[in-house]
mmCIF file of C-alpha atoms in Angstrom:
data_model
loop_
_atom_site.group_PDB
_atom_site.id
_atom_site.type_symbol
_atom_site.label_atom_id
_atom_site.label_comp_id
_atom_site.label_asym_id
_atom_site.label_seq_id
_atom_site.Cartn_x
_atom_site.Cartn_y
_atom_site.Cartn_z
ATOM 1 C CA UNK A 23 9.836 -16.155 -2.297
ATOM 2 C CA UNK A 24 6.907 -18.352 -3.021
ATOM 3 C CA UNK A 25 3.349 -17.143 -3.393
ATOM 4 C CA UNK A 26 1.030 -19.424 -1.460
ATOM 5 C CA UNK A 27 -2.317 -17.898 -2.411
ATOM 6 C CA UNK A 28 -3.920 -14.651 -3.465
ATOM 7 C CA UNK A 29 -7.499 -13.565 -3.845
ATOM 8 C CA UNK A 30 -9.720 -10.549 -4.241
ATOM 9 C CA UNK A 31 -11.826 -9.935 -1.148
ATOM 10 C CA UNK A 32 -15.305 -8.470 -1.112
ATOM 11 C CA UNK A 33 -14.293 -5.193 0.569
ATOM 12 C CA UNK A 34 -12.186 -3.913 -2.340
ATOM 13 C CA UNK A 35 -9.093 -5.627 -1.052
ATOM 14 C CA UNK A 36 -6.502 -8.005 -2.420
ATOM 15 C CA UNK A 37 -5.097 -10.559 0.003
ATOM 16 C CA UNK A 38 -1.860 -12.336 -0.747
ATOM 17 C CA UNK A 39 -0.097 -14.919 1.370
ATOM 18 C CA UNK A 40 3.500 -15.737 0.618
ATOM 19 C CA UNK A 41 6.591 -17.119 2.252
ATOM 20 C CA UNK A 42 10.163 -15.910 2.171
ATOM 21 C CA UNK A 43 13.074 -18.237 2.805
ATOM 22 C CA UNK A 44 15.068 -17.706 5.966
ATOM 23 C CA UNK A 45 18.204 -16.835 3.962
ATOM 24 C CA UNK A 46 16.427 -13.996 2.157
ATOM 25 C CA UNK A 47 14.931 -12.784 5.428
ATOM 26 C CA UNK A 48 18.338 -12.887 7.158
ATOM 27 C CA UNK A 49 19.823 -10.774 4.361
ATOM 28 C CA UNK A 50 16.968 -8.308 4.760
ATOM 29 C CA UNK A 51 17.529 -8.227 8.528
ATOM 30 C CA UNK A 52 21.237 -7.506 7.993
ATOM 31 C CA UNK A 53 20.332 -4.720 5.557
ATOM 32 C CA UNK A 54 17.888 -3.365 8.150
ATOM 33 C CA UNK A 55 20.669 -3.413 10.746
ATOM 34 C CA UNK A 56 23.005 -1.511 8.429
ATOM 35 C CA UNK A 57 20.272 1.009 7.678
ATOM 36 C CA UNK A 58 19.204 1.701 11.263
ATOM 37 C CA UNK A 59 22.483 1.323 13.163
ATOM 38 C CA UNK A 60 23.393 4.898 12.192
ATOM 39 C CA UNK A 61 20.592 6.228 14.394
ATOM 40 C CA UNK A 62 21.181 4.064 17.472
ATOM 41 C CA UNK A 63 23.285 5.194 20.423
ATOM 42 C CA UNK A 64 24.778 2.486 22.606
ATOM 43 C CA UNK A 65 26.933 3.486 25.588
ATOM 44 C CA UNK A 66 30.545 2.464 25.051
ATOM 45 C CA UNK A 67 30.330 2.570 21.251
ATOM 46 C CA UNK A 68 30.563 5.391 18.765
ATOM 47 C CA UNK A 69 27.289 6.293 17.148
ATOM 48 C CA UNK A 70 26.549 3.810 14.365
ATOM 49 C CA UNK A 71 29.335 1.389 15.352
ATOM 50 C CA UNK A 72 27.557 -0.901 17.825
ATOM 51 C CA UNK A 73 27.453 -4.611 16.899
ATOM 52 C CA UNK A 74 24.135 -6.171 15.999
ATOM 53 C CA UNK A 75 24.209 -8.608 18.925
ATOM 54 C CA UNK A 76 24.661 -5.788 21.452
ATOM 55 C CA UNK A 77 21.782 -3.792 19.969
ATOM 56 C CA UNK A 78 19.532 -6.859 20.002
ATOM 57 C CA UNK A 79 20.501 -7.550 23.610
ATOM 58 C CA UNK A 80 19.763 -3.967 24.594
ATOM 59 C CA UNK A 81 16.530 -3.353 22.648
ATOM 60 C CA UNK A 82 15.222 -6.894 22.179
ATOM 61 C CA UNK A 83 15.456 -9.575 19.494
ATOM 62 C CA UNK A 84 12.767 -7.991 17.301
ATOM 63 C CA UNK A 85 14.333 -4.549 16.979
ATOM 64 C CA UNK A 86 15.025 -5.043 13.256
ATOM 65 C CA UNK A 87 11.937 -7.125 12.398
ATOM 66 C CA UNK A 88 9.768 -4.348 11.032
ATOM 67 C CA UNK A 89 12.425 -2.920 8.738
ATOM 68 C CA UNK A 90 13.497 -6.398 7.593
ATOM 69 C CA UNK A 91 9.905 -7.316 6.782
ATOM 70 C CA UNK A 92 9.442 -4.097 4.821
ATOM 71 C CA UNK A 93 12.648 -4.714 2.850
ATOM 72 C CA UNK A 94 11.916 -8.371 2.072
ATOM 73 C CA UNK A 95 8.266 -7.655 1.266
ATOM 74 C CA UNK A 96 8.889 -4.695 -1.034
ATOM 75 C CA UNK A 97 11.180 -6.815 -3.205
ATOM 76 C CA UNK A 98 8.433 -9.244 -4.122
ATOM 77 C CA UNK A 99 5.387 -7.023 -3.795
ATOM 78 C CA UNK A 100 6.062 -5.215 -7.065
ATOM 79 C CA UNK A 101 6.778 -8.490 -8.859
ATOM 80 C CA UNK A 102 3.334 -9.773 -7.861
ATOM 81 C CA UNK A 103 1.694 -6.530 -8.985
ATOM 82 C CA UNK A 104 3.461 -6.762 -12.346
ATOM 83 C CA UNK A 105 2.109 -10.287 -12.860
ATOM 84 C CA UNK A 106 -1.436 -9.284 -11.937
ATOM 85 C CA UNK A 107 -2.201 -6.397 -14.284
ATOM 86 C CA UNK A 108 -5.822 -6.127 -13.112
ATOM 87 C CA UNK A 109 -4.808 -5.049 -9.600
ATOM 88 C CA UNK A 110 -4.489 -1.315 -8.981
ATOM 89 C CA UNK A 111 -3.517 -0.621 -5.359
ATOM 90 C CA UNK A 112 -4.668 2.666 -3.854
ATOM 91 C CA UNK A 113 -2.766 2.532 -0.563
ATOM 92 C CA UNK A 114 0.126 0.817 1.162
ATOM 93 C CA UNK A 115 -0.429 -2.821 2.088
ATOM 94 C CA UNK A 116 -1.088 -3.947 5.628
ATOM 95 C CA UNK A 117 1.386 -6.735 6.418
ATOM 96 C CA UNK A 118 0.875 -9.414 9.046
ATOM 97 C CA UNK A 119 3.394 -12.109 10.003
ATOM 98 C CA UNK A 120 1.725 -15.515 10.125
ATOM 99 C CA UNK A 121 4.742 -17.650 10.961
ATOM 100 C CA UNK A 122 8.416 -16.975 11.688
ATOM 101 C CA UNK A 123 10.571 -20.055 12.176
ATOM 102 C CA UNK A 124 14.042 -21.392 11.289
ATOM 103 C CA UNK A 125 13.187 -22.160 7.652
ATOM 104 C CA UNK A 126 10.635 -19.639 6.390
ATOM 105 C CA UNK A 127 8.794 -16.449 7.148
ATOM 106 C CA UNK A 128 5.135 -16.513 6.111
ATOM 107 C CA UNK A 129 3.392 -13.175 5.590
ATOM 108 C CA UNK A 130 -0.110 -12.068 4.675
ATOM 109 C CA UNK A 131 -0.583 -8.709 2.981
ATOM 110 C CA UNK A 132 -3.904 -6.972 2.528
ATOM 111 C CA UNK A 133 -3.796 -4.365 -0.222
ATOM 112 C CA UNK A 134 -6.694 -1.949 -0.765
ATOM 113 C CA UNK A 135 -7.501 -1.779 -4.470
ATOM 114 C CA UNK A 136 -9.781 0.293 -6.654
ATOM 115 C CA UNK A 137 -13.323 -0.991 -6.291
ATOM 116 C CA UNK A 138 -15.012 -2.604 -9.244
ATOM 117 C CA UNK A 139 -17.849 -0.337 -10.336
ATOM 118 C CA UNK A 140 -20.872 -1.697 -12.140
ATOM 119 C CA UNK A 141 -23.024 0.884 -13.893
ATOM 120 C CA UNK A 142 -26.697 0.104 -14.012
ATOM 121 C CA UNK A 143 -29.307 1.266 -16.488
ATOM 122 C CA UNK A 144 -29.060 5.027 -16.662
ATOM 123 C CA UNK A 145 -30.460 5.749 -20.112
ATOM 124 C CA UNK A 146 -34.093 6.713 -20.362
ATOM 125 C CA UNK A 147 -34.347 8.042 -16.812
ATOM 126 C CA UNK A 148 -36.773 10.922 -16.399
ATOM 127 C CA UNK A 149 -37.071 13.516 -13.691
ATOM 128 C CA UNK A 150 -39.385 16.362 -12.833
ATOM 129 C CA UNK A 151 -37.846 19.817 -12.896
ATOM 130 C CA UNK A 152 -38.886 22.016 -10.006
ATOM 131 C CA UNK A 153 -39.539 25.640 -10.905
ATOM 132 C CA UNK A 154 -39.631 28.358 -8.334
ATOM 133 C CA UNK A 155 -41.541 31.605 -8.738
ATOM 134 C CA UNK A 156 -39.918 34.556 -6.996
ATOM 135 C CA UNK A 157 -42.194 37.451 -6.175
ATOM 136 C CA UNK A 158 -41.141 41.091 -6.084
ATOM 137 C CA UNK A 159 -42.172 41.301 -2.426
ATOM 138 C CA UNK A 160 -39.835 38.386 -1.550
ATOM 139 C CA UNK A 161 -36.889 40.158 -3.192
ATOM 140 C CA UNK A 162 -37.671 43.413 -1.348
ATOM 141 C CA UNK A 163 -37.993 41.580 1.973
ATOM 142 C CA UNK A 164 -34.616 39.845 1.479
ATOM 143 C CA UNK A 165 -32.916 43.143 0.531
ATOM 144 C CA UNK A 166 -34.366 44.830 3.608
ATOM 145 C CA UNK A 167 -33.152 41.970 5.826
ATOM 146 C CA UNK A 168 -29.615 42.240 4.370
ATOM 147 C CA UNK A 169 -29.595 46.040 4.849
ATOM 148 C CA UNK A 170 -30.586 45.682 8.485
ATOM 149 C CA UNK A 171 -28.014 42.959 9.147
ATOM 150 C CA UNK A 172 -25.147 44.977 7.588
ATOM 151 C CA UNK A 173 -26.091 48.384 9.034
ATOM 152 C CA UNK A 174 -24.217 49.890 11.951
#
């Protein structure tokens, strides 16, 4: 994997663009096949024993893409986070495929991070305390209202 660029965005996000070699992606796609083939039924084959080519022909070429992307991304995602100690993700990243060709797979991940908080001047602030005077008649009126509401 090679990290192309990364930057903090203004909306409390961290954007990273990186590329994964086709060999690494193919291994991840094979691992995705092995992981998901157990749940796929193909007529003429026992459950979990259908070849990859048959499954791709039946469900489409991209049937394993999402799982392969998640596997190849998760490998390198934590390495990047370890290098950048200042980044504290608060949610799962949103991954987008920029380019998928014979040599590389280029991905962009947007990770929501803790926002940077700047505290302004808070010392020396003054405020006016509101005081309320409760009259005996107000208390009696409220008690009478509650008695009437709760009576049968």
